[in-house]
XYZ file of C-alpha atoms in Angstrom:
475
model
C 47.223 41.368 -15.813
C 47.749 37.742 -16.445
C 48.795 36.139 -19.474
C 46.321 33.998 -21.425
C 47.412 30.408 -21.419
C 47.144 28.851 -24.891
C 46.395 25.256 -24.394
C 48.205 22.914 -25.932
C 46.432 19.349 -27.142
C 48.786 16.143 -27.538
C 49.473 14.534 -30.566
C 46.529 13.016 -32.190
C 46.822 9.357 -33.778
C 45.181 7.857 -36.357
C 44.528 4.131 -36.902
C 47.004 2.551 -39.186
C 46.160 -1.199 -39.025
C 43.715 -3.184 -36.930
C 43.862 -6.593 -36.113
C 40.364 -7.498 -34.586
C 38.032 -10.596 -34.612
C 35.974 -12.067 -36.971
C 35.559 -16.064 -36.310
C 33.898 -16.937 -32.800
C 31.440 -19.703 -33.564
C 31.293 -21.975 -36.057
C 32.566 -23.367 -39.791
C 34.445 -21.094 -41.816
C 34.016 -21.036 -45.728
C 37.322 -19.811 -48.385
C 35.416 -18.035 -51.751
C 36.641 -20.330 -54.738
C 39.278 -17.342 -55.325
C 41.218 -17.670 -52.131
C 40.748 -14.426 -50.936
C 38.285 -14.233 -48.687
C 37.583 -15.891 -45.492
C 33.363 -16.346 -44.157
C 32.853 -17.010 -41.010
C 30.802 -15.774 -37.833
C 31.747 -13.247 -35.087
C 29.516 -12.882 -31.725
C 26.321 -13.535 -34.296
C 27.446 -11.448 -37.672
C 28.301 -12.798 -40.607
C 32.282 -11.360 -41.261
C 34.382 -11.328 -44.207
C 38.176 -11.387 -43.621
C 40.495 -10.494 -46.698
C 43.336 -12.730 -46.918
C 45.589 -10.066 -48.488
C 45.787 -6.805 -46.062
C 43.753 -8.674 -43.375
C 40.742 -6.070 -43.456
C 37.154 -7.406 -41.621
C 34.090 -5.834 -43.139
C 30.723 -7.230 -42.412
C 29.773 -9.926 -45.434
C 25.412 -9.329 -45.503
C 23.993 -6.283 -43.662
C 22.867 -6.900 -40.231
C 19.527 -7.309 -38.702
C 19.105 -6.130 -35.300
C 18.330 -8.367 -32.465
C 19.501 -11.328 -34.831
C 21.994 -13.833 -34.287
C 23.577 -15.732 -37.209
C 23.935 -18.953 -36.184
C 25.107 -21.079 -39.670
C 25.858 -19.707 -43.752
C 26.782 -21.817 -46.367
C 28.519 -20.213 -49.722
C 27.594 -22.249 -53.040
C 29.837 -23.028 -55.485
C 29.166 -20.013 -57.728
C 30.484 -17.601 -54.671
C 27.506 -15.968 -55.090
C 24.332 -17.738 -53.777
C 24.646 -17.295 -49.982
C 22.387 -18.587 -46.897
C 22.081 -17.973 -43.607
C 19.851 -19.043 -40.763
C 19.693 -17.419 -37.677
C 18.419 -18.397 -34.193
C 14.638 -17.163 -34.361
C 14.515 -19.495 -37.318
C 14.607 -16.885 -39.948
C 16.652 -17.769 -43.059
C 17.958 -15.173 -45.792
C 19.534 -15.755 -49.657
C 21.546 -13.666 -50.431
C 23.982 -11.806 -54.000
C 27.390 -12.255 -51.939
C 29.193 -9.517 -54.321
C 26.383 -7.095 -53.684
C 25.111 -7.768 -50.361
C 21.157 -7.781 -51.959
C 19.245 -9.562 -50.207
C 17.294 -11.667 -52.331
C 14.895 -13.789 -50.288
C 13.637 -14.338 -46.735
C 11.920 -17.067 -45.389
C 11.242 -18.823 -41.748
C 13.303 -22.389 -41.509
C 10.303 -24.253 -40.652
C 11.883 -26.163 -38.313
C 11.144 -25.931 -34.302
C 14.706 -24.455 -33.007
C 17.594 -23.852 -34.780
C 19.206 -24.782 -38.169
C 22.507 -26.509 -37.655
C 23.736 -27.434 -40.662
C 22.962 -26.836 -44.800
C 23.860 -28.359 -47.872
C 23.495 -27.125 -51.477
C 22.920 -30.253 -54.287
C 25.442 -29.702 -57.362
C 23.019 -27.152 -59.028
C 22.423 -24.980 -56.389
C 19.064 -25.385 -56.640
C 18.116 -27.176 -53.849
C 19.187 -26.408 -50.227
C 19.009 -28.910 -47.283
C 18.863 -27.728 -44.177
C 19.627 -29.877 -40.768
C 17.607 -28.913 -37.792
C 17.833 -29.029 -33.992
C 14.175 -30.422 -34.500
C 15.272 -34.325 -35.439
C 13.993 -33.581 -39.034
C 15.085 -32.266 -42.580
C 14.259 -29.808 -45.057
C 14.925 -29.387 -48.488
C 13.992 -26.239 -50.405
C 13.722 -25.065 -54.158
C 15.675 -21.652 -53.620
C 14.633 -20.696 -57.661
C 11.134 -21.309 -57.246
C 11.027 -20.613 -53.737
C 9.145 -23.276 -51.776
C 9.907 -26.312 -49.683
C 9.641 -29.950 -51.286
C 10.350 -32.209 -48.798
C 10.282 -32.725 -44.890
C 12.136 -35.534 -44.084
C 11.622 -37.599 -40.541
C 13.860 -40.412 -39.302
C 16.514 -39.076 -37.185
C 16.984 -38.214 -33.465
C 18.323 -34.710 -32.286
C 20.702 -32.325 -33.564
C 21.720 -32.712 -37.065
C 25.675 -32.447 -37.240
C 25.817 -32.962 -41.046
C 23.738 -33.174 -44.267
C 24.136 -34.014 -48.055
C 22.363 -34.424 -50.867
C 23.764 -36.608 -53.415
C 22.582 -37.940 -56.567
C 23.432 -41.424 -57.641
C 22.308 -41.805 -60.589
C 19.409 -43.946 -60.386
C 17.823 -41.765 -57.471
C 18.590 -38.603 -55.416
C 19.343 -39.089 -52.323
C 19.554 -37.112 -48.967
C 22.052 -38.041 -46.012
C 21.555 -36.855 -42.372
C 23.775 -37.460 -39.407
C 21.908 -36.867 -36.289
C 22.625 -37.728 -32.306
C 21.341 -40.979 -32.805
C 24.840 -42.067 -34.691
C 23.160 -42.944 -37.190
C 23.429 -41.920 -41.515
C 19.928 -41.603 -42.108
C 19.114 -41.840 -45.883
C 15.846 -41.096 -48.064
C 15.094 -40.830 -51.511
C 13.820 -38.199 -52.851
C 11.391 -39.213 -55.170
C 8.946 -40.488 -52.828
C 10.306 -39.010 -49.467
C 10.688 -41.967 -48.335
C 13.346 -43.006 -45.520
C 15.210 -45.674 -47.042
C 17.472 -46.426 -44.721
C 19.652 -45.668 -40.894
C 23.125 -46.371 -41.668
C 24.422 -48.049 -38.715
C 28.099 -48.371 -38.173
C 29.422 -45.401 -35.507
C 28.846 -44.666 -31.887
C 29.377 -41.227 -31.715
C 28.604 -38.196 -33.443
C 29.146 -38.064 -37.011
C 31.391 -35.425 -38.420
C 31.951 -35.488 -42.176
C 30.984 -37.329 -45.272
C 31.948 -37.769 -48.340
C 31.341 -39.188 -51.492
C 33.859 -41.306 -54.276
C 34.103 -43.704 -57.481
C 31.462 -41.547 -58.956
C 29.033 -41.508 -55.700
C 29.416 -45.026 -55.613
C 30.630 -44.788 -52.383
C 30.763 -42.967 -49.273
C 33.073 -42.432 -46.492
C 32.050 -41.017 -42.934
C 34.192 -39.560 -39.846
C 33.340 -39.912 -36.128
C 34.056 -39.029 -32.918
C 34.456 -43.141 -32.118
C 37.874 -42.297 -33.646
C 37.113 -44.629 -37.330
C 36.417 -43.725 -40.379
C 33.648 -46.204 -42.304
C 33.564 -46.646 -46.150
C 30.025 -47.147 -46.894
C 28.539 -48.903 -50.643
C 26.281 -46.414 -51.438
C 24.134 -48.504 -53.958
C 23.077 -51.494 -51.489
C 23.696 -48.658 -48.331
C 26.123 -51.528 -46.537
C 28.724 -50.775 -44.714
C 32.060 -51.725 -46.659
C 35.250 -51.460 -44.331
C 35.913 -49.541 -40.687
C 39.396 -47.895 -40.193
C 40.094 -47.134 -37.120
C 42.295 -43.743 -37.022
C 43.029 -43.924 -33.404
C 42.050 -39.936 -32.747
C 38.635 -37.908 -32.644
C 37.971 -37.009 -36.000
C 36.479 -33.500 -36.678
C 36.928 -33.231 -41.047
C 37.915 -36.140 -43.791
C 38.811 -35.359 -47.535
C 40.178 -36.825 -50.615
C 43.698 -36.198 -51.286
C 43.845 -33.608 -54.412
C 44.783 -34.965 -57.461
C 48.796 -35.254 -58.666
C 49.436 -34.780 -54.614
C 53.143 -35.829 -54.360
C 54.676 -35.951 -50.514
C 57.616 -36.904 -49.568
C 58.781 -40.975 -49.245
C 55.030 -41.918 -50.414
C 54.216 -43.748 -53.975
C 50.490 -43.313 -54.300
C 48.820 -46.411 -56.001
C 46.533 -45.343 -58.843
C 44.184 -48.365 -57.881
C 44.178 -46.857 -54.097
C 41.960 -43.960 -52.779
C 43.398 -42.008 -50.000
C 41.983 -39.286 -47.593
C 43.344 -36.802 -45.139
C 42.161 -36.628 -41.274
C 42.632 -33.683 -38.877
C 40.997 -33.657 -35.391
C 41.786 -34.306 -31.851
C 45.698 -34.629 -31.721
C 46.370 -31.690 -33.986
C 47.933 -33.519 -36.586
C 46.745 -34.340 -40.585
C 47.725 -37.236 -41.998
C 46.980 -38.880 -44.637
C 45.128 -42.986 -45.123
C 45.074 -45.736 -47.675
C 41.794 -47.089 -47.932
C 42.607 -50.645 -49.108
C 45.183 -50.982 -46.292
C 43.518 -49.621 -43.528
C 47.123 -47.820 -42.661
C 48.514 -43.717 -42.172
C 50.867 -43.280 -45.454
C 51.710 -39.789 -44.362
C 51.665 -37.915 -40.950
C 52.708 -34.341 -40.395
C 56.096 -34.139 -39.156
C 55.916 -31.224 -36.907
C 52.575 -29.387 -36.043
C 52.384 -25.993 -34.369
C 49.238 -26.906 -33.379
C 49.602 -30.067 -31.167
C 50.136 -29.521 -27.348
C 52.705 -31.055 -24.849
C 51.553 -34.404 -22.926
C 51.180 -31.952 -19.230
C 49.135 -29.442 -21.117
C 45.384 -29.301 -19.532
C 43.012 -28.661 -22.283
C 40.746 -31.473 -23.133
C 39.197 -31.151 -26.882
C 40.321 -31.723 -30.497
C 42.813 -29.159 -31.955
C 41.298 -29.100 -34.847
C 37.608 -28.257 -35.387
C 37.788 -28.146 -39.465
C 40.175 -28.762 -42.342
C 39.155 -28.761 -46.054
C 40.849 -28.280 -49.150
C 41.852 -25.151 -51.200
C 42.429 -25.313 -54.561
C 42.923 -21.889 -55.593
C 45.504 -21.483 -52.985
C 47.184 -24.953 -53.472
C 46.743 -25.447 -49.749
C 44.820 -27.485 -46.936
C 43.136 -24.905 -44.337
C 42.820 -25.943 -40.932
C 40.921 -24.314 -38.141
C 42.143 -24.390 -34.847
C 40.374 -25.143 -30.924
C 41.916 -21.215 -30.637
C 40.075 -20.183 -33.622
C 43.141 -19.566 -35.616
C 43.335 -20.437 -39.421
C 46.261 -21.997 -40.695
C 46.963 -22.721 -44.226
C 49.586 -25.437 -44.992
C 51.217 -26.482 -47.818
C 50.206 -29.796 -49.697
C 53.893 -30.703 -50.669
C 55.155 -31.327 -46.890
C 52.004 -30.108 -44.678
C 54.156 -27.636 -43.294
C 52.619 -23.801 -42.450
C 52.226 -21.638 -45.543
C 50.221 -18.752 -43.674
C 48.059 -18.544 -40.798
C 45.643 -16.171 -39.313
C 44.031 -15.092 -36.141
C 40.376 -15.109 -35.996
C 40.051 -13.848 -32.075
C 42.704 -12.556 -29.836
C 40.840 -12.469 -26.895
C 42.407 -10.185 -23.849
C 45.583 -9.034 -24.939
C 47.971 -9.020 -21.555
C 51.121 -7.567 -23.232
C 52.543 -6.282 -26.271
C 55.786 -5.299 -27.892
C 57.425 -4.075 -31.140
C 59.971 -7.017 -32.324
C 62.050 -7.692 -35.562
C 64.826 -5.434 -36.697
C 62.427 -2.977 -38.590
C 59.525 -3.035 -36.048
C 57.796 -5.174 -38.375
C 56.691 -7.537 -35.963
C 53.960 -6.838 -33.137
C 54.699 -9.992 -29.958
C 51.343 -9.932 -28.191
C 50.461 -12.033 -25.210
C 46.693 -13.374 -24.891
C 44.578 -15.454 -23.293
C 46.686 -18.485 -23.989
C 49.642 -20.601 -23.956
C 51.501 -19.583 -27.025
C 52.929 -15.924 -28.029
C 51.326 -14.867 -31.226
C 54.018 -12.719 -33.769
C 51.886 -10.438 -35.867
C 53.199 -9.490 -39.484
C 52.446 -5.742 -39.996
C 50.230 -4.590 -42.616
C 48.828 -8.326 -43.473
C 48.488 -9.400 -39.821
C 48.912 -13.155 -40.297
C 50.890 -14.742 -37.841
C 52.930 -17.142 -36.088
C 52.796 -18.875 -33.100
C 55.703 -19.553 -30.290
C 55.348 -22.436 -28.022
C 56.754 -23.313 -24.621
C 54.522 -22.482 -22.376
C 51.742 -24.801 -20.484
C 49.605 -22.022 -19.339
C 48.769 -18.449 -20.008
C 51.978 -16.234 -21.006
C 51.166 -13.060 -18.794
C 54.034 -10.908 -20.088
C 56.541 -10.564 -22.976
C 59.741 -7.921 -23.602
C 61.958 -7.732 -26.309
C 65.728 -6.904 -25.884
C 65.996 -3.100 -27.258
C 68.852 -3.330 -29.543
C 68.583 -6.873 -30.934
C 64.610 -7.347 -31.466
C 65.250 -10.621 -32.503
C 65.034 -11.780 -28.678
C 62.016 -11.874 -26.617
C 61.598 -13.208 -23.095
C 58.445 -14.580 -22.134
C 56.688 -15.121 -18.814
C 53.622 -17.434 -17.949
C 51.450 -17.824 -15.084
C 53.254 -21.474 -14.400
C 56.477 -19.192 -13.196
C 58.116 -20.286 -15.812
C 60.138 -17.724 -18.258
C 61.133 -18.611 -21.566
C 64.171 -16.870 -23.946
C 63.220 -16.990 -27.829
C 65.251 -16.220 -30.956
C 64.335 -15.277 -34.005
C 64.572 -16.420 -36.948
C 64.456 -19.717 -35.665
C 62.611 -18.701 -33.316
C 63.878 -21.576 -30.866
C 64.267 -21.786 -27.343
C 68.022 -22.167 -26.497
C 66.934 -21.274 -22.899
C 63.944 -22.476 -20.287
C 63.890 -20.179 -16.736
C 62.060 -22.008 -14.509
C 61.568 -20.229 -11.421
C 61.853 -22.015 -7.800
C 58.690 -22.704 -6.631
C 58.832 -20.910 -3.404
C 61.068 -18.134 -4.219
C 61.656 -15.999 -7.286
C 65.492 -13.837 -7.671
C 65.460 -10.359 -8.551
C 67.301 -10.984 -11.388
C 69.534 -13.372 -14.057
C 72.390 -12.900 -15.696
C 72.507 -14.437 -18.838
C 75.415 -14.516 -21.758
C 74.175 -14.944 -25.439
C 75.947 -14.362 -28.664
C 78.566 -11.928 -27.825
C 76.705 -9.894 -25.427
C 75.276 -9.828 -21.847
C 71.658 -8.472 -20.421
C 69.867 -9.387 -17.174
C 65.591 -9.901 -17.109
C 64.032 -9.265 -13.838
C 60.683 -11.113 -13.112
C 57.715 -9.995 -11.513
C 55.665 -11.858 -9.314
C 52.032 -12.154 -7.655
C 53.757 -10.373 -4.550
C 55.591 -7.900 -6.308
C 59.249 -7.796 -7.408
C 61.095 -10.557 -6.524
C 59.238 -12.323 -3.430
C 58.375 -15.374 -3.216
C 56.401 -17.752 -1.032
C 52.856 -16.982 -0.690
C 51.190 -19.786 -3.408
C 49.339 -19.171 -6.405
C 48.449 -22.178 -8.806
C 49.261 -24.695 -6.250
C 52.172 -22.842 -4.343
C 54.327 -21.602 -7.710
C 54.742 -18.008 -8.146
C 52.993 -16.478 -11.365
C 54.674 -14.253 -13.584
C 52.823 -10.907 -13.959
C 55.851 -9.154 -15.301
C 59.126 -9.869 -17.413
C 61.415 -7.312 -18.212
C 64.926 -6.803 -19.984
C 67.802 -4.446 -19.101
C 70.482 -3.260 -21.267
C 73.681 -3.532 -20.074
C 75.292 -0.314 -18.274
């Protein structure tokens, strides 16, 4: 009689950490405390925590809903959000009670919302060429403003004063302004031909200052609504701020009788402006976002910067969706965070203590995760997508890198340099390198579209890709 086999199960795992996405679409909003990050994720509303990088949804869900734009108020409680059927929700932030729901009103989609300094009025932008503003305590609309054509890219309501006023930035380049005492349209601020990006307001909403994609930045009187000066900045502007107060950088005397603003946008780069002179004070000296001249994307790098206070720290979203948070002393990187990996191609363990995850995406640049928090860094090099990474087994401060422009890169850590750049021939790829570093030898093989080490056959205009990279120890 046979023996009954006992089956034996392998080892079960369970989930440690997870690094997953919540920004896809979108602005991104920092709660007043620093610790939490808003944003929008394939039509949810997400909350990342800045501290042990956990995602939990921020509102519940609706099914068969898409959220499309939030905006937090100033209290860090009062939140909206509009989604594409036109339905718009208020909600207790802390709670997650929904306090109020109500259709937008407008025919399409809301694309942009502003709260006035009370948070008791809410203006919403539509894809409908007008604007709303609504009482959110009493719970009705007050005005519908006409003027504008298309898409609104940004609103504001901003009181001056004498009267309160509502601005709207539409398709037609134009600053369209009305009063909202009598609804009347008071005027079409004329001044940029492209799409307007940001405003905002200084000397005690005497004055306003607006950013463009015509790559200037206008300073508008807001009492006689003329314009006052054009800058031209040279880049596609996607965000403009006022420096923060007692902001000291280095080799830069601020004049007390000057008002200066930051710009981030197409090049990847913020810098900082004098308004009376017209001239960049300040530029970032090195930016881990900004791409080599041969690279082929064609955008702005950055989508969004603003200011934190609570964190002492400018935060600037990325074209990748990554946030990065810089310091204000030197504008160099402080922390920085993924907000979607896309399709991870390769990963590995690296740093001395396996504290480090190296994972390979969708993109040009290597992404080193810090375990538990998950913030990251970034290693450039590449032009095009890195297809494989390795890490030498026993000194996890090097990784080798290939990319799908057969080219292999060698990177070190902590400086995380590139003393090395493999670029393979373009109709043939060896077996193998030999390579001395730092006292001791290894060899990396590469991979290619054919298999190991072949060659000829074209791929990306007749140069091998790199599916694989690999490191031996030495016998």
């Amino acid at each position: 009689m046979s023996k009954k086999r006992t089956l034996e199960f392998k080892e079960n795992f369970e989930v440690s950490g997870k690094c997953e996405a919540f920004y896809t679409a979108g602005k991104i909003q920092i709660t007043k405390n620093g610790q939490s990050v808003l944003s929008i994720c394939d039509g949810n509303l997400r909350c990342f925590q800045v501290d042990d990088g956990k995602v939990t949804d921020a509102v519940e869900r609706f099914e068969g809903e898409e959220v499309i734009s939030f905006l937090l108020a100033e209290d860090d409680e009062t939140l909206v959000t509009a989604t594409k059927n036109g339905f718009m929700r208020q909600w207790h932030l802390s709670t997650k009670i929904l306090q109020k729901g109500w259709k937008s009103g407008h025919i399409g989609s809301v694309s942009c919302m502003a709260f006035d300094s009370t948070t008791t009025l809410l203006a919403t932008g539509g894809s409908d060429s007008t604007v709303k503003v609504w009482d959110i305590i009493r719970k009705y609309i007050t005005h519908n403003l006409k003027g504008g054509q298309g898409v609104y890219s940004k609103v504001c309501l901003q009181n001056t004063g004498s009267d309160y006023f509502v601005f709207g930035a539409a398709d037609d380049y134009e600053i369209h302004v009305w009063s909202l005492n009598n609804s009347q349209h008071v005027a079409a601020l004329q001044g940029h031909c492209s799409t307007v990006t940001d405003m905002i307001f200084l000397k005690e909403n005497t004055q306003m200052m607006s950013c463009s994609r015509d790559k200037v930045v206008n300073l508008w009187d807001i009492t006689s609504l003329k314009l006052l000066k054009t800058i031209p900045v040279y880049e596609t502007i996607e965000s403009c701020f006022l420096i923060p107060e007692k902001l000291t950088v280095p080799d830069v005397t601020f004049n007390s009788n000057d008002t200066y603003f930051i710009t981030a946008g197409e090049k990847g780069v913020v810098k900082i402006w004098s308004t009376l002179c017209g001239q960049c004070v300040f530029k970032q000296a090195e930016s881990s976002i900004a791409l080599t001249e041969d690279s082929n994307y064609q955008g702005s790098l950055i989508i969004q910067a603003f200011y934190v206070p609570s964190l002492q720290a400018i935060a600037v979203v990325t074209y990748e969706f990554n946030i990065i948070l810089y310091h204000l002393e030197n504008f160099t990187i402080k922390d920085q965070f993924v907000g979607y990996i896309d399709d991870v191609l390769n990963i590995k363990y690296a740093g001395p203590k396996d504290d480090r995850i190296a994972v390979a995406t969708n993109s040009s640049q290597i992404k080193i995760f810090h375990l538990p928090s998950f913030s990251f860094q970034t290693l450039k090099g590449h032009n095009d997508i890195v297809l494989s990474v390795d890490v030498f087994p026993k000194h996890k401060e090097i990784l080798v890198s290939g990319s799908k422009e057969a080219v292999t890169i060698l990177f070190r850590a902590p400086v995380l340099r590139i003393p090395v750049v493999f670029r393979a021939p373009v109709l043939r790829i060896p077996v193998s390198f030999g390579f001395q570093c730092s006292g001791f030898q290894f060899r990396f093989g590469l991979h290619s579209r054919s298999g190991p080490a072949v060659s000829s056959s074209g791929f990306l205009s007749g140069t091998v890709s790199l599916l694989g990279v690999f490191i031996y120890s030495p016998a």
